[in-house]
Amino acid sequence: MSRAWEVPDLDPKASVAENARRVIAVRTAEFYSFAPLVPHPEYEEALHDLRIAAKRLRYTLELFRPQLGQFGDRQIDRVRAVQEALGTLHDHDVRIVLIGDELTQLAVEQSHDAQSAIAEASPEELPGITSASLRPPPDDPRRGLIALLGREHEARRAAYSEFRSLWESLGAQGFRRELVSLSVLPLAASS
Amino acid sequence: MKTDWESSLIAAIDIGSNSIKMTVGRANASGGVDEVDWASETVRLGQGLDSTGKLSDSRMDAAVETLNRFRQRAEQVGAAKIVAVATEATRAAANGPAFLQRVQDEAGVPIRVIGGDDEAALTFRGLGATSDLAGSVLVADVGGGSTELITARDRQIQGSTSIPLGSGRLTDRFIVDDPPTESEMRSSELAAGDALAGPLGEVLTERGDDRRVIIVGGTGEYMARLVPDPSAINLAAIRAVLARLEQMTAASLAEAIQIPEARARVLPAGIAIVAAIVERVKPAKVEIGRSGVRVGLLLQASDAIQAGASKTRIGNGRTNGKVKSPFDMGKVAKQVEAKGDEHDFRETMSALIAQRWEAVWKAVPVALEGADIEGVHDVRVASRRLRAAMDIAAPAFPKSWYRPLHRTAKEITSSLGEVRDRDVLLEALRAERESAPLPERPGIDRLIARVERERSVARVELESYLGNLMAGPVRQEIEQRFGQAERRKSDRNGKEQGKS
């Protein structure tokens, strides 16, 4: 997980609005520093980091809600939508890794079981063991794990596609510009 | 149509030998710049320049791509103007003009190549926006291809010089191994010392027992992340950093201070240049400058726009330089008008932090009880909200007691992570099981059993941590440190409501 960017130049003696502007500028830039990675669905970790950056930005905006008004609320809703879309994507990534790991573990266990059975089997029992290992029983857990893995990959592709559409649609609506305006405007009144 | 505030946004780009950097912002009334966006990419445009005399095709391609991205980004954030300057690599390369033409044609960014004097003037102006330049100072802008030295007294430049000595050049010449060897580092520092001796003598024309050295640029910024105390940098501390860098690969250095690996690769040579400067100048103090060429450039461009605008905007309704915004200005103005002891940053943040700790304490019992999985989630979200407030407010409070409380807030979030992750997994797996065909259920059951086992272990740790937290002294300390501000805020709100 990437560390939060530090906010330079915070001034304890300055007004809340002035410091809010500085913090929001940093959190917005941190959030958009991941933008070049958005077209790459294979960068799971980077997309997860983008989600964390979205959370940091959202909680920061919520903190200064009284200063940001309804215009700020609109941006918070948009950041939350990005965060949630990436959350769904991340949940699929976690499950894909878990299922893959469980399949590996199961293969190891089944291999050990087969080796033990073969080592202890009489010559008459060997053909039965061989045919059983080549034709898994109906309750073999692999069946469910493989089917689930397939569904997870499919759902992940759909989740990425939804996230990408959302990202592009927000871009077309001028989301970034409006976020940046949050970091410019409180100062407009303090001069 | 652009609003007034957008019209004042300028993107300033500095194309150096190591990095291309952009700052988007606008000049403010106090002579500084309000930055709204920035970007940096390590392109190493000057790589190999000393051996070939030319910019390589691959580096030019990378620079054009980067500038294209920066232009799009500047446009996205609403910059009304883009100004770009190129320094040593472009000015020294035989194919520099061809590169400039390519950037103009392919990225649509016009670039001005500036000489050493212009670079020094822009650096000094930019530095003045964030640093006190009173007294005697030597400013050293350590770049990838050149180092600019500026001497000044009481904010007036006395002399400046540009030396073709930079971190990228020195790396190309002396550093082969990764990590750099002791011998490579020593050679770099000696070569830097030799290159600096004459120019330093030229610019340091007067005694300066009280002289400060201010290091500008990425080298200084990243070096500050490696010293124990950035406010107390001296030659011994810089040498300790150099010794440490002999043990670190570029990859591990990049990870440790969060910079690109290509930038980490040239950092040891940059710090060797700083060491050579400090050894020769023997300053009273070494400081790190937080702004330079780009801020200077932005201020210069803003002056030009203002000069043009003052001729055409007379009588257009703008007053006092204030700008209009699509904001909830009523609330903003109220906040600003409310400046003073009762509403200052520290006081407001104290009250917010108190509220957010209270939200954590309220959610913990449900999480400990464990009947509703949302209990753990609620504590986690409350702790993240708390951290957002504590991250921001840190400079306003004494580190001695604030840091441990800040750390506790982080521990709360992470202590719940393992359980929360498994709660989410179990919810999804159980839903899958419900709709899955019967032959698939044994596999899903196996997964569910595994996650349940892991959750049980994590749950024991969570209960132990939260139990100790609730029974320990933290809650009382929070009340003592932040509670009064929260009560004052409540009283104030009560009075304001009474008035209305």
XYZ file of C-alpha atoms in Angstrom:
691
model
C 0.000 0.000 0.000
C 1.374 3.409 -0.912
C 2.015 5.906 1.856
C 0.017 9.097 2.048
C 1.745 12.077 0.494
C 2.937 14.587 3.024
C 1.302 17.991 3.013
C 4.022 20.620 3.005
C 3.494 24.178 4.171
C 0.647 23.560 6.600
C 0.494 26.580 8.828
C -1.035 26.109 12.281
C -1.505 29.871 12.476
C -3.399 30.109 9.191
C -7.152 29.792 8.849
C -8.910 26.455 8.420
C -9.922 27.444 4.876
C -6.335 28.192 3.916
C -5.014 24.915 5.316
C -7.937 23.007 3.784
C -6.958 24.345 0.390
C -3.407 23.088 0.810
C -4.453 19.647 2.005
C -7.040 19.179 -0.733
C -4.474 20.171 -3.391
C -2.108 17.446 -2.179
C -4.780 14.764 -1.838
C -6.141 15.591 -5.316
C -2.679 15.396 -6.879
C -2.022 12.131 -5.010
C -5.285 10.691 -6.332
C -4.542 11.716 -9.926
C -0.953 10.489 -9.783
C -2.461 7.033 -10.410
C -4.394 8.169 -13.497
C -1.835 6.800 -16.013
C -2.422 3.321 -14.555
C -6.182 3.356 -15.033
C -6.042 1.876 -18.576
C -4.129 -1.141 -17.206
C -6.473 -3.661 -15.589
C -3.535 -5.964 -14.900
C -1.966 -3.546 -12.363
C -4.008 -4.849 -9.440
C -1.838 -3.339 -6.734
C -1.749 0.091 -8.357
C -5.524 0.110 -8.747
C -5.798 -0.830 -5.084
C -3.493 2.091 -4.248
C -5.774 4.357 -6.286
C -8.664 3.147 -4.138
C -6.753 3.997 -0.963
C -5.912 7.432 -2.405
C -9.630 7.896 -3.156
C -10.458 7.088 0.470
C -7.893 9.593 1.730
C -9.281 12.249 -0.594
C -12.873 11.500 0.358
C -12.265 11.627 4.110
C -10.320 14.851 3.698
C -13.150 16.431 1.711
C -15.648 15.247 4.316
C -13.537 16.834 7.018
C -13.869 20.233 5.379
C -17.483 19.833 4.335
C -18.599 23.043 6.085
C -16.091 24.994 4.012
C -16.904 23.297 0.713
C -20.695 23.512 0.571
C -22.885 21.627 -1.892
C -20.291 21.874 -4.620
C -17.984 19.897 -2.344
C -20.731 17.349 -1.577
C -20.970 16.640 -5.301
C -17.266 15.898 -5.477
C -17.465 13.682 -2.384
C -20.204 11.612 -4.056
C -18.047 11.217 -7.154
C -14.957 10.190 -5.193
C -17.067 7.705 -3.236
C -18.357 6.211 -6.501
C -14.772 5.714 -7.736
C -13.758 4.220 -4.401
C -16.684 1.794 -4.418
C -16.106 0.699 -8.018
C -12.479 -0.007 -7.165
C -13.579 -1.774 -3.971
C -15.638 -4.230 -6.014
C -12.665 -4.806 -8.293
C -10.360 -5.369 -5.334
C -12.764 -7.855 -3.748
C -12.574 -9.950 -6.925
C -8.772 -9.744 -6.903
C -8.662 -10.971 -3.313
C -10.960 -13.883 -4.088
C -9.033 -14.851 -7.241
C -5.804 -15.081 -5.220
C -7.525 -17.017 -2.429
C -9.122 -19.549 -4.777
C -5.860 -20.017 -6.701
C -4.039 -20.638 -3.443
C -6.658 -23.112 -2.264
C -6.461 -25.025 -5.565
C -2.688 -25.320 -5.152
C -3.077 -26.525 -1.587
C -5.738 -29.023 -2.632
C -3.540 -30.396 -5.418
C -0.738 -30.935 -2.888
C -3.102 -32.709 -0.467
C -4.588 -34.921 -3.196
C -1.137 -35.807 -4.450
C -0.027 -36.800 -0.940
C -3.186 -38.876 -0.471
C -2.626 -40.666 -3.791
C 1.019 -41.366 -2.941
C 0.110 -42.796 0.469
C -2.645 -44.928 -1.024
C -0.323 -46.248 -3.738
C 2.447 -46.972 -1.234
C 0.126 -49.031 0.944
C -1.908 -50.680 -1.855
C -1.779 -54.307 -2.875
C -1.192 -55.010 -6.590
C -4.904 -55.793 -6.978
C -5.927 -52.405 -5.570
C -3.625 -50.330 -7.836
C -5.840 -50.185 -10.960
C -8.753 -48.957 -8.821
C -6.628 -46.212 -7.271
C -5.355 -45.145 -10.712
C -8.801 -44.937 -12.241
C -10.218 -43.100 -9.199
C -7.471 -40.477 -9.370
C -8.119 -39.931 -13.093
C -11.892 -39.652 -12.572
C -12.467 -37.397 -9.594
C -15.570 -38.156 -7.514
C -18.649 -35.911 -7.826
C -17.856 -34.205 -4.507
C -14.261 -33.334 -5.466
C -13.777 -29.742 -4.188
C -11.779 -28.861 -7.298
C -14.975 -28.731 -9.313
C -16.439 -25.917 -7.231
C -13.137 -24.068 -6.911
C -12.475 -24.081 -10.656
C -16.022 -23.009 -11.478
C -15.832 -20.247 -8.891
C -12.469 -19.085 -10.213
C -13.953 -18.792 -13.700
C -16.886 -16.749 -12.420
C -14.580 -14.478 -10.435
C -12.430 -13.719 -13.476
C -15.502 -12.952 -15.525
C -16.943 -10.742 -12.806
C -13.612 -8.966 -12.431
C -13.571 -8.101 -16.112
C -17.075 -6.680 -15.785
C -16.103 -4.741 -12.626
C -13.075 -3.242 -14.346
C -15.181 -2.277 -17.329
C -17.682 -0.516 -15.040
C -14.919 1.306 -13.211
C -13.346 2.397 -16.495
C -16.656 3.723 -17.814
C -17.211 5.621 -14.589
C -13.700 7.087 -14.707
C -14.102 8.216 -18.304
C -17.540 9.613 -17.721
C -16.301 11.625 -14.723
C -13.389 12.843 -16.818
C -15.762 14.063 -19.504
C -17.796 15.903 -16.862
C -14.718 17.881 -15.771
C -14.299 16.034 -12.470
C -10.614 16.775 -12.170
C -11.046 20.454 -12.856
C -13.788 20.713 -10.259
C -11.671 18.885 -7.674
C -8.801 21.254 -8.382
C -11.140 24.187 -7.966
C -11.778 23.048 -4.387
C -8.135 23.645 -3.631
C -8.119 27.067 -5.244
C -11.314 28.612 -4.091
C -11.194 28.875 -0.304
C -8.191 31.121 -0.785
C -10.120 33.287 -3.185
C -12.068 34.643 -0.263
C -9.190 34.946 2.168
C -7.072 37.437 0.270
C -15.799 29.812 -21.118
C -13.215 29.900 -18.381
C -14.055 31.385 -15.009
C -11.802 34.084 -13.586
C -9.989 31.737 -11.264
C -9.233 29.329 -14.106
C -7.878 32.172 -16.183
C -5.262 32.801 -13.520
C -3.957 29.218 -13.455
C -0.586 28.744 -15.120
C 1.338 25.540 -15.771
C 5.121 25.970 -15.457
C 7.319 23.195 -16.844
C 11.040 22.738 -16.241
C 12.815 20.358 -18.632
C 15.993 19.344 -16.876
C 18.628 16.717 -17.562
C 17.184 14.213 -15.069
C 13.523 15.091 -14.722
C 10.714 16.987 -16.345
C 8.607 18.697 -13.713
C 5.410 20.680 -13.852
C 3.696 22.918 -11.317
C 0.218 24.314 -11.910
C -0.827 27.216 -9.754
C -1.448 30.900 -9.574
C 0.332 33.852 -8.054
C -1.166 34.993 -4.763
C -1.362 38.386 -3.156
C 1.558 37.723 -0.796
C 4.052 37.188 -3.615
C 3.944 33.408 -3.504
C 2.195 30.760 -5.528
C -0.835 28.676 -4.620
C -0.045 25.329 -6.174
C -2.952 23.177 -7.265
C -1.230 20.370 -9.137
C 2.241 19.127 -9.874
C 3.890 16.248 -11.681
C 7.382 14.900 -12.103
C 8.805 12.223 -14.362
C 12.374 11.003 -14.474
C 13.167 11.027 -18.181
C 16.999 11.363 -18.034
C 16.976 13.515 -21.164
C 20.679 14.225 -20.674
C 21.711 10.569 -20.422
C 24.806 9.888 -22.533
C 25.107 13.548 -23.573
C 28.732 13.813 -22.459
C 29.863 10.871 -24.580
C 27.865 11.637 -27.764
C 27.198 15.369 -27.573
C 23.583 14.641 -28.552
C 20.252 13.832 -26.970
C 19.460 10.194 -27.713
C 16.378 9.267 -29.745
C 14.945 7.137 -26.945
C 15.269 9.961 -24.374
C 13.745 12.495 -26.772
C 10.829 10.124 -27.432
C 10.283 9.760 -23.683
C 10.441 13.535 -23.180
C 7.913 14.212 -25.956
C 5.533 11.627 -24.467
C 5.912 13.143 -21.010
C 5.296 16.672 -22.292
C 2.218 15.482 -24.154
C 0.864 14.007 -20.914
C 1.724 17.153 -18.969
C -0.010 19.371 -21.519
C -3.171 17.255 -21.329
C -3.009 17.286 -17.559
C -2.539 21.061 -17.442
C -5.535 21.477 -19.722
C -7.585 19.113 -17.569
C -6.988 21.137 -14.423
C -7.894 24.297 -16.281
C -4.548 26.024 -16.809
C -4.987 29.037 -19.047
C -1.336 29.142 -20.052
C 1.607 26.756 -20.279
C 5.140 28.075 -19.979
C 8.138 25.785 -20.340
C 11.867 26.204 -20.077
C 14.692 23.820 -20.933
C 18.056 23.953 -19.251
C 21.510 22.383 -19.557
C 20.812 19.187 -21.528
C 18.931 20.984 -24.312
C 21.231 23.961 -24.326
C 24.380 21.796 -24.589
C 23.166 19.176 -27.084
C 24.019 19.539 -30.768
C 20.504 18.369 -31.656
C 18.809 20.585 -29.025
C 17.039 22.733 -31.687
C 15.661 19.618 -33.405
C 14.324 18.409 -30.063
C 12.582 21.746 -29.444
C 10.950 21.567 -32.863
C 9.718 18.041 -32.183
C 8.181 19.085 -28.865
C 6.467 22.020 -30.508
C 5.109 19.855 -33.364
C 4.180 16.706 -31.434
C 3.290 17.933 -27.955
C 2.202 21.472 -28.747
C 4.373 22.927 -25.986
C 6.561 25.896 -26.888
C 9.834 25.802 -24.975
C 12.242 28.578 -24.139
C 15.865 27.507 -23.689
C 17.315 29.572 -20.897
C 20.921 30.351 -20.122
C 22.595 30.003 -16.743
C 21.878 33.620 -15.716
C 18.160 33.353 -16.506
C 17.987 30.032 -14.697
C 19.663 31.574 -11.653
C 17.270 34.531 -11.671
C 14.191 32.308 -11.958
C 15.475 29.977 -9.252
C 16.138 32.881 -6.899
C 12.747 34.425 -7.496
C 11.002 31.099 -6.993
C 12.972 30.382 -3.854
C 12.041 33.773 -2.421
C 8.385 32.680 -2.419
C 9.036 30.110 0.313
C 12.392 30.917 1.943
C 13.748 33.801 3.921
C 16.580 35.234 1.842
C 17.752 37.831 4.349
C 21.465 37.959 5.205
C 24.166 36.189 3.247
C 23.141 33.121 1.256
C 24.600 30.801 -1.344
C 21.880 29.063 -3.347
C 22.903 25.847 -5.075
C 20.506 24.358 -7.603
C 21.918 20.882 -8.201
C 20.447 19.604 -11.446
C 21.098 16.561 -13.567
C 23.329 18.326 -16.101
C 24.394 21.516 -14.379
C 24.627 23.208 -11.039
C 23.659 26.861 -10.621
C 25.338 28.822 -7.852
C 23.881 32.139 -6.736
C 25.248 34.377 -4.024
C 22.979 36.969 -2.486
C 22.828 39.411 0.373
C 19.556 40.656 1.806
C 17.468 39.341 -1.085
C 19.680 40.876 -3.782
C 21.686 38.667 -6.124
C 25.389 39.480 -5.901
C 26.641 36.981 -8.449
C 25.784 33.734 -10.186
C 27.389 31.066 -12.274
C 26.396 27.864 -14.015
C 28.715 24.843 -13.945
C 28.306 21.862 -16.280
C 28.312 19.530 -13.283
C 25.197 17.584 -12.377
C 24.070 14.381 -10.737
C 23.295 12.663 -14.056
C 26.584 13.667 -15.635
C 28.586 12.605 -12.607
C 26.767 9.267 -12.490
C 27.407 8.604 -16.194
C 31.080 9.337 -15.634
C 31.920 7.634 -12.356
C 29.209 5.327 -11.071
C 28.896 1.852 -12.545
C 27.994 -0.388 -9.606
C 24.688 -0.598 -7.825
C 25.033 0.205 -4.939
C 27.851 2.630 -5.751
C 31.210 1.608 -4.294
C 33.151 3.699 -1.817
C 35.747 4.387 -4.499
C 33.095 5.538 -7.008
C 31.589 7.883 -4.457
C 34.991 9.285 -3.500
C 35.854 9.889 -7.189
C 32.524 11.652 -7.703
C 33.048 13.949 -4.749
C 36.639 14.766 -5.729
C 35.598 15.538 -9.318
C 32.753 17.700 -8.038
C 35.163 19.527 -5.732
C 37.560 20.196 -8.593
C 34.776 21.491 -10.837
C 33.430 23.756 -8.090
C 36.689 25.263 -6.864
C 37.057 27.966 -9.528
C 33.383 28.990 -9.857
C 32.902 29.132 -6.093
C 35.903 31.445 -5.844
C 34.310 33.697 -8.483
C 30.961 34.069 -6.765
C 32.080 34.096 -3.127
C 33.759 37.457 -3.279
C 33.125 38.513 0.288
C 33.576 36.920 3.693
C 30.503 35.224 4.980
C 30.824 33.769 8.453
C 27.047 33.871 8.779
C 26.424 32.539 5.273
C 23.682 29.979 4.765
C 23.689 27.436 1.942
C 20.266 26.701 0.475
C 20.029 23.586 -1.694
C 17.317 23.765 -4.353
C 15.903 20.969 -6.518
C 15.215 17.270 -6.179
C 18.649 16.413 -4.785
C 18.101 18.579 -1.705
C 14.490 17.493 -1.283
C 15.368 13.794 -1.381
C 18.498 14.193 0.742
C 16.288 15.717 3.444
C 14.400 12.413 3.591
C 17.613 10.597 4.444
C 18.987 12.770 7.259
C 17.787 12.330 10.853
C 16.847 16.005 11.211
C 16.302 18.118 8.048
C 16.538 21.295 10.135
C 20.069 20.419 11.315
C 21.963 19.391 8.176
C 25.752 19.669 8.306
C 28.710 18.062 6.560
C 28.819 15.137 9.004
C 25.154 14.353 8.372
C 25.688 14.517 4.589
C 28.702 12.217 4.815
C 26.667 9.778 6.914
C 24.042 9.747 4.140
C 26.719 9.088 1.500
C 28.083 6.170 3.558
C 24.562 4.775 3.859
C 24.012 5.052 0.109
C 27.023 2.798 -0.473
C 24.932 0.042 1.108
C 21.686 0.687 -0.775
C 20.752 -0.377 -4.284
C 18.840 2.121 -6.405
C 15.746 -0.056 -5.982
C 15.946 -0.088 -2.181
C 16.676 3.647 -2.058
C 13.709 4.305 -4.342
C 11.472 2.261 -2.053
C 12.829 3.881 1.112
C 12.183 7.481 0.055
C 9.404 6.916 -2.472
C 11.048 8.148 -5.673
C 11.412 6.524 -9.111
C 14.299 4.073 -9.355
C 15.869 6.001 -12.260
C 15.957 9.090 -10.033
C 17.407 7.094 -7.134
C 20.206 5.923 -9.402
C 21.619 9.464 -9.799
C 20.896 10.700 -6.272
C 24.215 9.582 -4.682
C 26.164 11.685 -7.195
C 23.889 14.667 -6.521
C 24.527 14.379 -2.793
C 28.264 14.094 -3.494
C 27.993 17.510 -5.199
C 26.203 18.907 -2.143
C 28.952 17.497 0.101
C 31.619 19.139 -2.057
C 29.820 22.509 -1.884
C 29.333 22.365 1.884
C 32.915 21.278 2.473
C 34.273 24.252 0.554
C 31.836 26.951 1.681
C 31.737 25.926 5.373
C 28.356 27.603 5.898
C 26.761 28.540 9.216
C 23.722 26.527 8.192
C 22.508 24.226 5.396
C 18.856 24.514 4.401
C 16.630 22.870 1.821
C 14.733 25.205 -0.497
C 11.171 24.227 -1.286
C 10.711 26.071 -4.540
C 12.822 27.114 -7.470
C 12.711 27.516 -11.219
C 9.082 26.503 -11.743
C 7.693 28.866 -9.132
C 9.927 31.642 -10.489
C 8.688 30.902 -13.985
C 5.085 30.884 -12.854
C 5.475 34.243 -11.127
C 7.191 35.680 -14.188
C 4.379 34.465 -16.471
C 1.801 35.815 -14.057
C 3.485 39.242 -14.142
C 3.298 39.217 -17.918
C -0.397 38.308 -17.865
C -1.160 40.955 -15.234
C 0.684 43.576 -17.273
C -1.422 42.677 -20.309
C -4.653 42.423 -18.326
C -4.260 45.765 -16.576
C -4.437 47.449 -19.967
C -7.619 45.692 -21.008
C -9.550 44.969 -17.812
C -10.089 48.422 -16.393
C -13.727 48.732 -15.409
C -14.614 45.067 -15.835
C -15.997 44.703 -12.327
C -13.059 42.971 -10.660
C -12.115 44.576 -7.391
C -9.174 44.139 -5.057
C -7.790 41.313 -7.183
C -10.428 38.938 -5.807
C -11.785 36.264 -8.076
C -15.245 34.825 -8.510
C -15.936 31.179 -7.920
C -18.714 28.637 -8.308
C -18.291 27.890 -4.589
C -20.526 28.185 -1.619
C -18.870 31.505 -0.939
C -21.200 32.427 1.863
C -19.866 29.645 4.024
C -16.298 30.185 2.960
C -16.515 33.871 3.708
C -18.070 33.177 7.088
C -15.208 30.855 7.896
C -12.621 33.388 6.880
C -14.308 36.241 8.693
C -14.377 34.072 11.778
C -10.604 34.137 12.058
C -9.316 34.645 15.548
C -8.466 32.720 18.675
C -11.746 30.894 18.838
C -11.752 29.633 15.274
C -8.119 29.101 14.460
C -6.829 25.962 12.794
C -5.568 24.306 15.948
C -8.791 24.898 17.833
C -10.976 23.681 14.974
C -8.858 20.592 14.404
C -8.879 19.804 18.147
C -12.647 19.799 18.107
C -12.791 17.671 14.944
C -10.320 15.158 16.331
C -12.277 14.933 19.583
C -15.469 14.225 17.603
C -13.776 11.556 15.552
C -12.277 9.807 18.570
C -15.749 9.852 20.086
C -17.109 8.114 16.969
C -14.453 5.418 17.409
C -15.279 4.882 21.100
C -18.996 4.626 20.296
C -18.440 1.970 17.623
C -15.991 -0.229 19.564
C -18.512 -2.029 21.859
C -20.514 -3.334 18.868
C -17.294 -4.549 17.232
C -16.238 -6.278 20.445
C -19.600 -7.919 20.855
C -19.204 -9.436 17.393
C -22.849 -10.197 16.608
C -23.048 -7.705 13.731
C -20.191 -7.692 11.229
C -20.885 -4.038 10.501
C -19.544 -3.244 13.980
C -15.987 -3.958 12.889
C -16.568 -2.042 9.661
C -17.888 0.980 11.547
C -14.846 1.151 13.826
C -12.591 0.862 10.804
C -14.326 3.674 8.911
C -14.391 5.832 12.059
C -10.672 5.255 12.551
C -9.925 6.185 8.935
C -11.892 9.409 9.332
C -9.986 10.084 12.522
C -6.685 9.510 10.744
C -7.610 11.912 7.956
C -8.050 14.599 10.611
C -4.930 13.640 12.571
C -2.750 13.455 9.421
C -3.652 17.022 8.611
C -3.468 18.499 12.087
C -0.063 17.066 13.029
C 1.921 20.326 12.523
C -0.367 22.125 14.960
C 0.436 20.002 18.017
C 3.541 18.992 20.014
C 5.034 15.818 18.579
C 5.823 14.402 22.024
C 2.241 13.501 22.848
C 0.567 13.808 19.430
C 2.615 11.159 17.641
C 1.752 8.272 20.006
C -1.951 9.110 19.699
C -1.636 9.350 15.921
C 0.067 5.946 15.909
C -2.752 4.506 18.006
C -5.275 5.704 15.429
C -3.348 3.844 12.716
C -3.114 0.707 14.855
C -6.879 0.689 15.326
C -7.436 0.623 11.551
C -4.925 -2.161 10.978
C -5.987 -4.231 14.013
C -9.421 -4.619 12.418
C -8.276 -5.222 8.854
C -7.772 -8.968 9.059
C -11.251 -9.595 10.491
C -12.968 -7.138 8.165
C -11.357 -8.632 5.051
C -12.574 -12.064 6.068
C -16.057 -10.831 6.903
C -16.332 -9.446 3.377
C -15.002 -12.711 1.929
C -17.378 -14.874 3.945
C -20.368 -12.790 2.969
C -19.529 -13.189 -0.726
C -18.710 -16.919 -0.458
C -21.930 -17.709 1.409
C -23.936 -15.879 -1.253
C -22.071 -17.858 -3.942
C -22.834 -21.103 -2.165
C -26.544 -20.347 -2.076
C -26.744 -19.997 -5.847
C -24.107 -22.600 -6.828
C -25.125 -26.045 -8.251
C -24.762 -28.865 -5.692
C -21.564 -30.407 -7.184
C -19.765 -27.095 -6.731
C -20.624 -26.687 -3.069
C -17.858 -28.882 -1.562
C -15.238 -26.579 -3.064
C -16.968 -23.459 -1.762
C -17.464 -25.129 1.636
C -13.770 -25.826 1.785
C -12.997 -22.156 1.131
C -15.550 -21.007 3.702
C -14.031 -23.330 6.328
C -10.577 -21.964 5.650
C -11.657 -18.324 5.879
C -13.632 -19.036 9.074
C -10.533 -20.562 10.697
C -8.444 -17.548 9.723
C -11.126 -15.193 10.976
C -11.261 -16.908 14.383
C -7.538 -16.361 14.867
C -7.785 -12.722 13.751
C -10.804 -12.175 15.965
C -8.885 -13.216 19.109
C -6.199 -10.666 18.300
C -8.777 -7.973 17.588
C -10.603 -8.545 20.883
C -7.359 -8.463 22.799
C -6.258 -5.218 21.137
C -9.573 -3.382 21.452
C -10.109 -4.668 25.014
C -6.732 -3.313 26.093
C -7.379 -0.065 24.270
C -10.680 0.546 26.048
C -9.227 -0.373 29.434
C -6.036 1.649 28.961
C -5.283 5.338 29.508
C -5.742 6.492 25.878
C -9.365 7.505 26.204
C -8.665 9.694 29.184
C -5.705 11.274 27.426
C -7.841 12.064 24.359
C -10.385 13.770 26.579
C -7.644 15.748 28.285
C -5.905 16.795 25.051
C -8.842 17.493 22.748
C -12.032 17.464 24.824
C -11.960 21.119 25.879
C -11.919 22.358 22.292
C -14.920 20.184 21.495
C -16.838 21.586 24.481
C -15.989 25.158 23.501
C -17.226 24.453 19.972
C -20.503 23.017 21.291
C -20.969 26.056 23.546
C -20.308 28.372 20.636
C -22.756 26.562 18.378
C -25.343 26.765 21.143
C -24.871 30.525 21.462
C -25.055 31.050 17.697
C -28.285 29.065 17.537
C -29.618 31.121 20.457
C -28.903 34.330 18.551
C -30.655 33.132 15.425
